[in-house]
């Protein structure tokens, strides 16, 4: 038996690719492991890859050097899930709610851990009821942090859109271990010493300790929610001219919603199976405030028909409304919305625009001189 | 559409769920006993009263001994499994009944309209704050309702119209598009015993003898003998509510004395799905009844 | 000016008869229409040293370098060597004499839209495929026009060629990712063939209407639609402009893989050889097939092609063209 690791300096390990596979084998006895995976040729454009979350069995399947296009939220809150099965004899809940399965080990970055915290706020905390489907998965989740490094990850490629430092989500807590991809294998840090039990015998002790991003490629000025509330009351924020830009720039495709680690909205509907009309299911799917029909009521009334109004609604939710309810921003600065927007709309830039309006309102006592 | 006969083939047959289901049947509180807040329980339709070509009032059996009745203005998520779920507001409730006045506007309500007495609807709820009659006791209550907006306040009006003295004065303004759209004709007559009831229609017909015009035209006629003790409730479509609130403001009624019930696309009913969020409020959790000041500040 | 020029020989060497008797003009091939910018210097240098200092950009994405005196052809052929070495040799085209200029010009430059190196709509690397086609068919003296395009938008006008190759995306759906937003269905209906409909709030593709454009992959916000990484092509054939019966090419093959495409292209030369009207200086393939018959053509070009699904072969060719029946139009 290896002695239990003590202080931080003694919790770093180096694992070769082979020993990573041994580690994953051990993990898989207790966990299903979810990590970013590279799906070759499955990207939006031909001959491009898709990086998104998938269940993995070995080291080679993980893609730890790229930001996944879709966030890990789909591990907890899948794009489409069955709430109830309907059969002639009655209603049945999916087995998810009945069975205690294996743990779910999720490899994710600091911003994404913050993202899960935001999902927790909605699914477990908003109102007296908890969402049992979310909770059934959430209570089984263990986080493994993918290290971004002081500037390594945050400077290149898809990390150019990151603004976690601005959002204060560059550091995380509540993870059991930290991983850093190396040329041959991983550096590993055991935050939770209990996980030493999974280490293969050939794991080498090192001085590795994780580090976190210290600076964003493009720092974003995040307005104070209180100042925003004031600008709303003084009618300078909602009337700001820049929202109208998005009327024509946004195409309401919803990609910013689907890639967002914190967008939690869903729509529920029933289906009847074609083969057996007396059977069917109640299903819920991701919904997005940018997408048509999100606010449609049965009588035909709808709200926020203009895309600029949808952009404003989302922006307010991400950096103001949620904060009023839960005391922290919903947006975690992962930058995925900026990566995904086919019209190159930057949400980070939108936050900056809000800041300018809020600042102007503060300095002029409420008059909106230069909304842009 | 295909008529889905509410989950069971014969209305008379037993409608027990499968052994292992947790849809809430037989639980303490409808839809809430199972631990799954999305589960629903069945309530049998006692009778159906046609109101207009597109509206009808469904009275359901309510297990009043188990559960206190919901309030007017609260809503249930009503299911027809394999068709869907819709938020429907309580138009009245008592110890042994729950009443919902429903407009036929979508797949689910179409399905409900195909039901007959004895059939079951599947409900979870109630959700939202609704109107608490205690809030209005001893006050001058003015209720202004547009179209189907009368449904969520019907129980509230009935309560006070039949209990002389609980409020100092009760005014009911009801606006409908045409005489054919008038809801609760019988109740409107009954209410006249305990309330000043005014019904207007946007477009009259030859046999319509009442006032013609939008509901705001009725506001100037109202007398406010005790303005300090006034409470106004406005319910209806978004534009109607906006202009009616403005009409009361014109009459000098302070915003703080006006309440509105917001219509949004409630879906999950428990603050998760996001459809009914307006700024930092969730209509399903924090509403649908809001003070007008707050409601006006909630901008979509 | 030389006294005696063998017209057929110089044509085969990629020079052409021009309206100026003392001068010729060189055709430079750029397979796939994409080249290293430094090669423009080579073209420029040839034009300035031997030609009149101008260059024509052809519709087939080659260059024509005019104003070259006949007697300088040998020098020009030597000067062309860097182009052959950069644009042809790497593709696998072999040359008997790299200083002898182009060994053929009948089968024209393989042109290509910009393809997926740049264009988001393209379903494959068009330039690369053009290169592999070049290696399969060049040099050849029969006049055959081939163009490849990334998607059914057909920016290269593959429909005006003897053979047009159009990229097809075999799209696949991960139904568990479909959120019923209808983005794909609406887009397909508005912009394409309406091959996607909604069933139980999920998108369902009708393979009989799907032309493999891949737009559903582009618009899907959840990545539910993706392309099978294997590449497929629709081949349209026997389109043409011209003085007799201009017409759009008609679909011959769908969901053909690259090997099928290359085999059909290779096979067409034997068919031409067997049926061409040699009394004409160059008979276009379409007219040969009009005369020899579509079944004979089909049989000839499909030799050695395995007809396994998903490949589909047209039973008939649906051409839309016209004859110059002027009296009917102009009264």
mmCIF file of C-alpha atoms in Angstrom, chain C:
data_model
loop_
_atom_site.group_PDB
_atom_site.id
_atom_site.type_symbol
_atom_site.label_atom_id
_atom_site.label_comp_id
_atom_site.label_asym_id
_atom_site.label_seq_id
_atom_site.Cartn_x
_atom_site.Cartn_y
_atom_site.Cartn_z
ATOM 1 C CA UNK C 1 8.021 32.414 -88.661
ATOM 2 C CA UNK C 2 8.605 28.747 -89.505
ATOM 3 C CA UNK C 3 7.374 27.762 -92.919
ATOM 4 C CA UNK C 4 5.790 24.493 -91.958
ATOM 5 C CA UNK C 5 3.774 23.938 -88.783
ATOM 6 C CA UNK C 6 2.105 20.587 -88.046
ATOM 7 C CA UNK C 7 -1.153 21.825 -86.660
ATOM 8 C CA UNK C 8 -2.124 18.598 -84.916
ATOM 9 C CA UNK C 9 1.271 18.383 -83.263
ATOM 10 C CA UNK C 10 1.253 21.864 -81.859
ATOM 11 C CA UNK C 11 -2.320 21.492 -80.662
ATOM 12 C CA UNK C 12 -1.350 18.360 -78.793
ATOM 13 C CA UNK C 13 1.455 20.392 -77.239
ATOM 14 C CA UNK C 14 -1.142 22.814 -75.837
ATOM 15 C CA UNK C 15 -0.556 25.571 -78.334
ATOM 16 C CA UNK C 16 -3.387 26.909 -80.400
ATOM 17 C CA UNK C 17 -4.107 28.506 -83.716
ATOM 18 C CA UNK C 18 -4.761 32.175 -83.173
ATOM 19 C CA UNK C 19 -6.126 35.024 -85.204
ATOM 20 C CA UNK C 20 -2.561 36.272 -85.702
ATOM 21 C CA UNK C 21 -0.735 34.021 -88.161
ATOM 22 C CA UNK C 22 2.711 34.569 -86.735
ATOM 23 C CA UNK C 23 1.761 33.926 -83.138
ATOM 24 C CA UNK C 24 0.475 31.138 -81.017
ATOM 25 C CA UNK C 25 -0.966 30.971 -77.551
ATOM 26 C CA UNK C 26 -0.139 28.504 -74.792
ATOM 27 C CA UNK C 27 -2.753 26.824 -72.627
ATOM 28 C CA UNK C 28 -1.561 26.332 -69.054
ATOM 29 C CA UNK C 29 -3.439 23.782 -66.962
ATOM 30 C CA UNK C 30 -4.137 24.381 -63.296
ATOM 31 C CA UNK C 31 -5.886 21.215 -62.112
ATOM 32 C CA UNK C 32 -8.484 22.177 -59.546
ATOM 33 C CA UNK C 33 -7.871 25.861 -60.166
ATOM 34 C CA UNK C 34 -5.729 26.342 -57.076
ATOM 35 C CA UNK C 35 -2.024 26.985 -57.135
ATOM 36 C CA UNK C 36 0.860 28.287 -55.104
ATOM 37 C CA UNK C 37 1.043 32.010 -55.663
ATOM 38 C CA UNK C 38 4.721 31.795 -56.610
ATOM 39 C CA UNK C 39 3.701 29.960 -59.772
ATOM 40 C CA UNK C 40 2.067 33.132 -60.957
ATOM 41 C CA UNK C 41 5.608 34.425 -61.326
ATOM 42 C CA UNK C 42 6.364 31.588 -63.714
ATOM 43 C CA UNK C 43 3.283 32.412 -65.768
ATOM 44 C CA UNK C 44 4.159 36.052 -65.677
ATOM 45 C CA UNK C 45 7.733 35.392 -66.739
ATOM 46 C CA UNK C 46 6.609 33.284 -69.730
ATOM 47 C CA UNK C 47 4.149 35.962 -70.773
ATOM 48 C CA UNK C 48 6.726 38.706 -70.507
ATOM 49 C CA UNK C 49 9.670 36.851 -72.052
ATOM 50 C CA UNK C 50 7.864 35.080 -74.884
ATOM 51 C CA UNK C 51 4.381 36.461 -75.177
ATOM 52 C CA UNK C 52 2.861 39.891 -75.423
ATOM 53 C CA UNK C 53 3.026 40.442 -71.686
ATOM 54 C CA UNK C 54 -0.631 39.604 -71.063
ATOM 55 C CA UNK C 55 -2.355 36.566 -69.628
ATOM 56 C CA UNK C 56 -5.917 35.421 -70.109
ATOM 57 C CA UNK C 57 -7.760 33.724 -67.243
ATOM 58 C CA UNK C 58 -9.839 30.984 -68.819
ATOM 59 C CA UNK C 59 -13.253 29.793 -67.710
ATOM 60 C CA UNK C 60 -11.632 26.435 -67.042
ATOM 61 C CA UNK C 61 -9.274 28.034 -64.544
ATOM 62 C CA UNK C 62 -6.183 27.769 -66.649
ATOM 63 C CA UNK C 63 -4.118 30.493 -68.223
ATOM 64 C CA UNK C 64 -3.748 31.317 -71.860
ATOM 65 C CA UNK C 65 -0.534 33.097 -72.678
ATOM 66 C CA UNK C 66 -0.981 34.822 -76.044
ATOM 67 C CA UNK C 67 1.371 36.532 -78.465
ATOM 68 C CA UNK C 68 4.044 33.813 -78.529
ATOM 69 C CA UNK C 69 5.981 33.667 -81.811
ATOM 70 C CA UNK C 70 5.853 30.144 -83.292
ATOM 71 C CA UNK C 71 9.610 29.830 -83.324
ATOM 72 C CA UNK C 72 9.903 30.223 -79.578
ATOM 73 C CA UNK C 73 7.809 27.160 -78.710
ATOM 74 C CA UNK C 74 10.840 25.070 -77.724
ATOM 75 C CA UNK C 75 12.045 27.768 -75.327
ATOM 76 C CA UNK C 76 8.577 28.162 -73.920
ATOM 77 C CA UNK C 77 8.317 24.417 -73.370
ATOM 78 C CA UNK C 78 11.496 24.544 -71.280
ATOM 79 C CA UNK C 79 10.140 27.522 -69.360
ATOM 80 C CA UNK C 80 6.940 25.615 -68.613
ATOM 81 C CA UNK C 81 8.838 22.907 -66.724
ATOM 82 C CA UNK C 82 8.411 24.495 -63.252
ATOM 83 C CA UNK C 83 4.651 24.507 -63.808
ATOM 84 C CA UNK C 84 4.662 20.835 -64.775
ATOM 85 C CA UNK C 85 6.827 20.013 -61.788
ATOM 86 C CA UNK C 86 4.639 21.943 -59.391
ATOM 87 C CA UNK C 87 1.162 21.291 -60.778
ATOM 88 C CA UNK C 88 1.317 17.917 -62.558
ATOM 89 C CA UNK C 89 4.172 15.742 -61.321
ATOM 90 C CA UNK C 90 3.029 15.787 -57.661
ATOM 91 C CA UNK C 91 -0.360 14.500 -58.793
ATOM 92 C CA UNK C 92 1.278 11.467 -60.350
ATOM 93 C CA UNK C 93 1.175 12.622 -63.955
ATOM 94 C CA UNK C 94 4.224 11.193 -65.736
ATOM 95 C CA UNK C 95 6.131 12.936 -68.502
ATOM 96 C CA UNK C 96 8.410 11.462 -71.132
ATOM 97 C CA UNK C 97 10.158 14.792 -71.462
ATOM 98 C CA UNK C 98 9.701 17.450 -68.816
ATOM 99 C CA UNK C 99 11.324 19.964 -71.166
ATOM 100 C CA UNK C 100 8.884 19.197 -73.947
ATOM 101 C CA UNK C 101 5.921 21.160 -72.646
ATOM 102 C CA UNK C 102 2.440 19.791 -72.264
ATOM 103 C CA UNK C 103 1.960 16.326 -73.768
ATOM 104 C CA UNK C 104 -1.734 16.823 -74.477
ATOM 105 C CA UNK C 105 -4.556 19.302 -74.460
ATOM 106 C CA UNK C 106 -7.641 17.479 -75.715
ATOM 107 C CA UNK C 107 -8.996 16.646 -72.294
ATOM 108 C CA UNK C 108 -9.282 20.090 -70.798
ATOM 109 C CA UNK C 109 -8.162 21.386 -67.451
ATOM 110 C CA UNK C 110 -10.084 19.834 -64.595
ATOM 111 C CA UNK C 111 -11.756 22.827 -63.048
ATOM 112 C CA UNK C 112 -13.065 23.011 -59.527
ATOM 113 C CA UNK C 113 -14.948 25.343 -57.273
ATOM 114 C CA UNK C 114 -12.943 26.520 -54.291
ATOM 115 C CA UNK C 115 -14.094 23.554 -52.236
ATOM 116 C CA UNK C 116 -13.868 22.916 -48.545
ATOM 117 C CA UNK C 117 -10.441 24.431 -48.152
ATOM 118 C CA UNK C 118 -12.413 27.679 -48.029
ATOM 119 C CA UNK C 119 -16.122 27.236 -48.639
ATOM 120 C CA UNK C 120 -18.305 26.069 -45.713
ATOM 121 C CA UNK C 121 -20.858 24.528 -48.084
ATOM 122 C CA UNK C 122 -18.413 22.269 -49.918
ATOM 123 C CA UNK C 123 -18.641 18.613 -49.052
ATOM 124 C CA UNK C 124 -15.044 17.764 -49.933
ATOM 125 C CA UNK C 125 -11.685 19.060 -51.071
ATOM 126 C CA UNK C 126 -12.468 19.764 -54.717
ATOM 127 C CA UNK C 127 -8.927 20.694 -55.680
ATOM 128 C CA UNK C 128 -7.614 17.415 -54.359
ATOM 129 C CA UNK C 129 -10.210 15.415 -56.287
ATOM 130 C CA UNK C 130 -9.465 17.434 -59.427
ATOM 131 C CA UNK C 131 -5.836 16.425 -58.966
ATOM 132 C CA UNK C 132 -6.674 12.735 -58.746
ATOM 133 C CA UNK C 133 -8.865 13.039 -61.842
ATOM 134 C CA UNK C 134 -6.038 14.810 -63.638
ATOM 135 C CA UNK C 135 -3.757 11.902 -62.810
ATOM 136 C CA UNK C 136 -6.379 9.503 -64.210
ATOM 137 C CA UNK C 137 -7.151 11.250 -67.490
ATOM 138 C CA UNK C 138 -4.211 13.469 -68.439
ATOM 139 C CA UNK C 139 -2.760 13.555 -71.004
ATOM 140 C CA UNK C 140 -5.477 12.578 -73.436
ATOM 141 C CA UNK C 141 -6.300 13.887 -76.869
ATOM 142 C CA UNK C 142 -10.044 13.411 -76.811
ATOM 143 C CA UNK C 143 -11.891 16.563 -76.082
ATOM 144 C CA UNK C 144 -13.462 15.931 -72.693
ATOM 145 C CA UNK C 145 -14.513 18.550 -70.210
ATOM 146 C CA UNK C 146 -14.625 17.639 -66.540
ATOM 147 C CA UNK C 147 -15.371 19.882 -63.594
ATOM 148 C CA UNK C 148 -15.827 19.170 -59.922
ATOM 149 C CA UNK C 149 -17.888 21.133 -57.489
ATOM 150 C CA UNK C 150 -18.326 20.926 -53.742
ATOM 151 C CA UNK C 151 -22.077 20.921 -53.444
ATOM 152 C CA UNK C 152 -25.226 21.148 -55.546
ATOM 153 C CA UNK C 153 -24.918 24.929 -55.672
ATOM 154 C CA UNK C 154 -22.612 23.970 -58.537
ATOM 155 C CA UNK C 155 -20.559 27.127 -58.584
ATOM 156 C CA UNK C 156 -18.177 25.599 -61.124
ATOM 157 C CA UNK C 157 -21.083 24.943 -63.512
ATOM 158 C CA UNK C 158 -20.526 21.210 -63.555
ATOM 159 C CA UNK C 159 -23.818 21.046 -65.414
ATOM 160 C CA UNK C 160 -22.158 22.504 -68.499
ATOM 161 C CA UNK C 161 -19.516 19.785 -68.716
ATOM 162 C CA UNK C 162 -19.229 16.357 -70.260
ATOM 163 C CA UNK C 163 -18.720 15.146 -66.718
ATOM 164 C CA UNK C 164 -19.675 17.150 -63.683
ATOM 165 C CA UNK C 165 -18.836 15.824 -60.247
ATOM 166 C CA UNK C 166 -20.951 17.201 -57.406
ATOM 167 C CA UNK C 167 -20.132 16.474 -53.785
ATOM 168 C CA UNK C 168 -22.786 14.659 -51.790
ATOM 169 C CA UNK C 169 -22.914 14.464 -48.029
ATOM 170 C CA UNK C 170 -24.402 11.271 -46.701
ATOM 171 C CA UNK C 171 -25.913 12.849 -43.639
ATOM 172 C CA UNK C 172 -26.632 10.866 -40.524
ATOM 173 C CA UNK C 173 -28.729 11.819 -37.581
ATOM 174 C CA UNK C 174 -28.116 11.245 -33.930
ATOM 175 C CA UNK C 175 -31.788 11.326 -33.030
ATOM 176 C CA UNK C 176 -30.999 11.774 -29.366
ATOM 177 C CA UNK C 177 -29.566 15.183 -30.179
ATOM 178 C CA UNK C 178 -32.546 16.415 -32.203
ATOM 179 C CA UNK C 179 -34.396 19.055 -30.233
ATOM 180 C CA UNK C 180 -37.136 19.636 -32.778
ATOM 181 C CA UNK C 181 -36.105 23.207 -33.548
ATOM 182 C CA UNK C 182 -36.957 22.645 -37.223
ATOM 183 C CA UNK C 183 -33.952 24.642 -38.408
ATOM 184 C CA UNK C 184 -32.994 21.886 -40.842
ATOM 185 C CA UNK C 185 -36.518 21.240 -42.048
ATOM 186 C CA UNK C 186 -37.249 24.907 -42.659
ATOM 187 C CA UNK C 187 -33.942 25.447 -44.419
ATOM 188 C CA UNK C 188 -34.318 22.352 -46.574
ATOM 189 C CA UNK C 189 -37.789 23.404 -47.611
ATOM 190 C CA UNK C 190 -36.764 26.958 -48.434
ATOM 191 C CA UNK C 191 -33.401 26.375 -50.019
ATOM 192 C CA UNK C 192 -33.224 22.778 -51.116
ATOM 193 C CA UNK C 193 -35.694 20.006 -51.874
ATOM 194 C CA UNK C 194 -37.822 19.801 -48.737
ATOM 195 C CA UNK C 195 -36.354 16.414 -47.883
ATOM 196 C CA UNK C 196 -36.708 16.895 -44.130
ATOM 197 C CA UNK C 197 -39.996 16.787 -42.295
ATOM 198 C CA UNK C 198 -40.855 16.722 -38.630
ATOM 199 C CA UNK C 199 -42.235 13.553 -37.121
ATOM 200 C CA UNK C 200 -42.965 13.404 -33.406
ATOM 201 C CA UNK C 201 -41.035 16.654 -33.090
ATOM 202 C CA UNK C 202 -37.899 15.186 -34.582
ATOM 203 C CA UNK C 203 -36.421 15.807 -37.977
ATOM 204 C CA UNK C 204 -36.770 12.928 -40.417
ATOM 205 C CA UNK C 205 -34.979 12.828 -43.745
ATOM 206 C CA UNK C 206 -36.553 11.392 -46.856
ATOM 207 C CA UNK C 207 -33.606 9.768 -48.638
ATOM 208 C CA UNK C 208 -35.458 9.865 -51.954
ATOM 209 C CA UNK C 209 -35.593 13.627 -51.871
ATOM 210 C CA UNK C 210 -32.249 14.266 -50.208
ATOM 211 C CA UNK C 211 -29.609 15.454 -52.660
ATOM 212 C CA UNK C 212 -26.806 15.362 -50.104
ATOM 213 C CA UNK C 213 -26.109 19.071 -49.978
ATOM 214 C CA UNK C 214 -25.208 18.908 -46.295
ATOM 215 C CA UNK C 215 -27.045 22.095 -45.355
ATOM 216 C CA UNK C 216 -28.841 20.351 -42.492
ATOM 217 C CA UNK C 217 -25.445 19.737 -40.941
ATOM 218 C CA UNK C 218 -24.617 23.415 -41.312
ATOM 219 C CA UNK C 219 -27.777 24.707 -39.666
ATOM 220 C CA UNK C 220 -28.286 22.130 -36.909
ATOM 221 C CA UNK C 221 -27.646 23.852 -33.585
ATOM 222 C CA UNK C 222 -26.948 20.645 -31.670
ATOM 223 C CA UNK C 223 -24.813 18.686 -34.108
ATOM 224 C CA UNK C 224 -27.567 16.094 -34.453
ATOM 225 C CA UNK C 225 -26.888 15.938 -38.197
ATOM 226 C CA UNK C 226 -23.378 15.105 -39.333
ATOM 227 C CA UNK C 227 -21.744 13.824 -42.476
ATOM 228 C CA UNK C 228 -20.606 10.266 -42.984
ATOM 229 C CA UNK C 229 -16.894 11.014 -43.389
ATOM 230 C CA UNK C 230 -16.876 8.804 -46.498
ATOM 231 C CA UNK C 231 -17.176 10.956 -49.586
ATOM 232 C CA UNK C 232 -19.894 10.533 -52.145
ATOM 233 C CA UNK C 233 -20.518 12.186 -55.476
ATOM 234 C CA UNK C 234 -23.294 12.776 -57.918
ATOM 235 C CA UNK C 235 -22.122 12.630 -61.493
ATOM 236 C CA UNK C 236 -23.935 14.667 -64.102
ATOM 237 C CA UNK C 237 -23.006 13.982 -67.693
ATOM 238 C CA UNK C 238 -23.116 15.229 -71.220
ATOM 239 C CA UNK C 239 -23.882 18.852 -70.607
ATOM 240 C CA UNK C 240 -22.602 21.280 -73.181
ATOM 241 C CA UNK C 241 -22.750 24.687 -74.735
ATOM 242 C CA UNK C 242 -22.299 25.054 -78.439
ATOM 243 C CA UNK C 243 -23.822 25.603 -81.813
ATOM 244 C CA UNK C 244 -26.083 22.628 -82.191
ATOM 245 C CA UNK C 245 -27.907 21.616 -79.028
ATOM 246 C CA UNK C 246 -26.778 23.282 -75.830
ATOM 247 C CA UNK C 247 -28.031 21.521 -72.731
ATOM 248 C CA UNK C 248 -27.558 21.032 -69.049
ATOM 249 C CA UNK C 249 -25.928 17.841 -67.954
ATOM 250 C CA UNK C 250 -28.227 15.135 -66.600
ATOM 251 C CA UNK C 251 -27.732 13.079 -63.487
ATOM 252 C CA UNK C 252 -26.123 9.743 -64.234
ATOM 253 C CA UNK C 253 -24.883 8.534 -60.852
ATOM 254 C CA UNK C 254 -25.743 9.334 -57.274
ATOM 255 C CA UNK C 255 -23.849 8.361 -54.159
ATOM 256 C CA UNK C 256 -20.868 7.237 -56.180
ATOM 257 C CA UNK C 257 -17.597 6.939 -54.354
ATOM 258 C CA UNK C 258 -14.377 8.304 -55.750
ATOM 259 C CA UNK C 259 -13.289 4.998 -57.252
ATOM 260 C CA UNK C 260 -16.511 4.797 -59.253
ATOM 261 C CA UNK C 261 -16.049 8.351 -60.477
ATOM 262 C CA UNK C 262 -12.485 7.701 -61.595
ATOM 263 C CA UNK C 263 -13.405 4.402 -63.264
ATOM 264 C CA UNK C 264 -16.232 5.960 -65.264
ATOM 265 C CA UNK C 265 -13.940 8.787 -66.377
ATOM 266 C CA UNK C 266 -11.208 6.364 -67.423
ATOM 267 C CA UNK C 267 -13.755 4.205 -69.261
ATOM 268 C CA UNK C 268 -15.166 7.009 -71.353
ATOM 269 C CA UNK C 269 -12.090 7.214 -73.581
ATOM 270 C CA UNK C 270 -12.490 3.727 -75.019
ATOM 271 C CA UNK C 271 -16.114 4.519 -75.783
ATOM 272 C CA UNK C 272 -15.114 7.717 -77.556
ATOM 273 C CA UNK C 273 -12.429 5.877 -79.476
ATOM 274 C CA UNK C 274 -14.967 3.334 -80.666
ATOM 275 C CA UNK C 275 -17.693 5.744 -81.693
ATOM 276 C CA UNK C 276 -16.268 9.155 -82.523
ATOM 277 C CA UNK C 277 -16.975 10.633 -85.945
ATOM 278 C CA UNK C 278 -13.431 11.151 -87.167
ATOM 279 C CA UNK C 279 -14.538 13.327 -90.050
ATOM 280 C CA UNK C 280 -14.931 16.133 -87.542
ATOM 281 C CA UNK C 281 -11.955 17.900 -85.984
ATOM 282 C CA UNK C 282 -13.342 17.198 -82.544
ATOM 283 C CA UNK C 283 -16.702 15.682 -81.862
ATOM 284 C CA UNK C 284 -18.076 16.369 -78.410
ATOM 285 C CA UNK C 285 -18.866 13.367 -76.275
ATOM 286 C CA UNK C 286 -22.529 14.310 -75.918
ATOM 287 C CA UNK C 287 -23.107 14.123 -79.658
ATOM 288 C CA UNK C 288 -21.271 10.826 -79.826
ATOM 289 C CA UNK C 289 -23.618 9.404 -77.190
ATOM 290 C CA UNK C 290 -26.620 10.928 -78.987
ATOM 291 C CA UNK C 291 -25.605 8.937 -82.013
ATOM 292 C CA UNK C 292 -24.222 5.753 -80.458
ATOM 293 C CA UNK C 293 -26.993 5.499 -77.910
ATOM 294 C CA UNK C 294 -27.208 5.958 -74.161
ATOM 295 C CA UNK C 295 -27.380 2.221 -73.322
ATOM 296 C CA UNK C 296 -24.107 1.594 -75.130
ATOM 297 C CA UNK C 297 -22.491 4.493 -73.327
ATOM 298 C CA UNK C 298 -23.797 3.372 -69.967
ATOM 299 C CA UNK C 299 -22.534 -0.140 -70.475
ATOM 300 C CA UNK C 300 -19.144 1.083 -71.603
ATOM 301 C CA UNK C 301 -18.474 3.512 -68.765
ATOM 302 C CA UNK C 302 -19.818 1.234 -66.042
ATOM 303 C CA UNK C 303 -17.392 -1.538 -66.922
ATOM 304 C CA UNK C 304 -15.643 -2.661 -63.791
ATOM 305 C CA UNK C 305 -17.890 -0.588 -61.577
ATOM 306 C CA UNK C 306 -19.522 -2.453 -58.740
ATOM 307 C CA UNK C 307 -23.092 -1.302 -58.489
ATOM 308 C CA UNK C 308 -23.530 -1.828 -54.775
ATOM 309 C CA UNK C 309 -25.652 0.555 -52.726
ATOM 310 C CA UNK C 310 -25.668 3.357 -51.966
ATOM 311 C CA UNK C 311 -24.649 3.879 -55.621
ATOM 312 C CA UNK C 312 -27.614 4.622 -57.835
ATOM 313 C CA UNK C 313 -27.470 4.623 -61.611
ATOM 314 C CA UNK C 314 -29.950 6.598 -63.680
ATOM 315 C CA UNK C 315 -32.239 4.608 -65.953
ATOM 316 C CA UNK C 316 -32.736 7.561 -68.239
ATOM 317 C CA UNK C 317 -31.053 10.881 -68.703
ATOM 318 C CA UNK C 318 -33.205 13.933 -68.214
ATOM 319 C CA UNK C 319 -31.715 16.654 -70.325
ATOM 320 C CA UNK C 320 -32.994 20.163 -70.502
ATOM 321 C CA UNK C 321 -31.599 21.871 -73.542
ATOM 322 C CA UNK C 322 -32.697 23.278 -76.837
ATOM 323 C CA UNK C 323 -32.091 23.143 -80.534
ATOM 324 C CA UNK C 324 -31.723 26.281 -82.574
ATOM 325 C CA UNK C 325 -35.154 26.048 -84.141
ATOM 326 C CA UNK C 326 -35.093 29.712 -84.884
ATOM 327 C CA UNK C 327 -38.181 29.876 -87.030
ATOM 328 C CA UNK C 328 -40.280 28.785 -84.142
ATOM 329 C CA UNK C 329 -38.946 31.489 -81.866
ATOM 330 C CA UNK C 330 -38.508 34.357 -84.309
ATOM 331 C CA UNK C 331 -41.477 34.768 -86.598
#
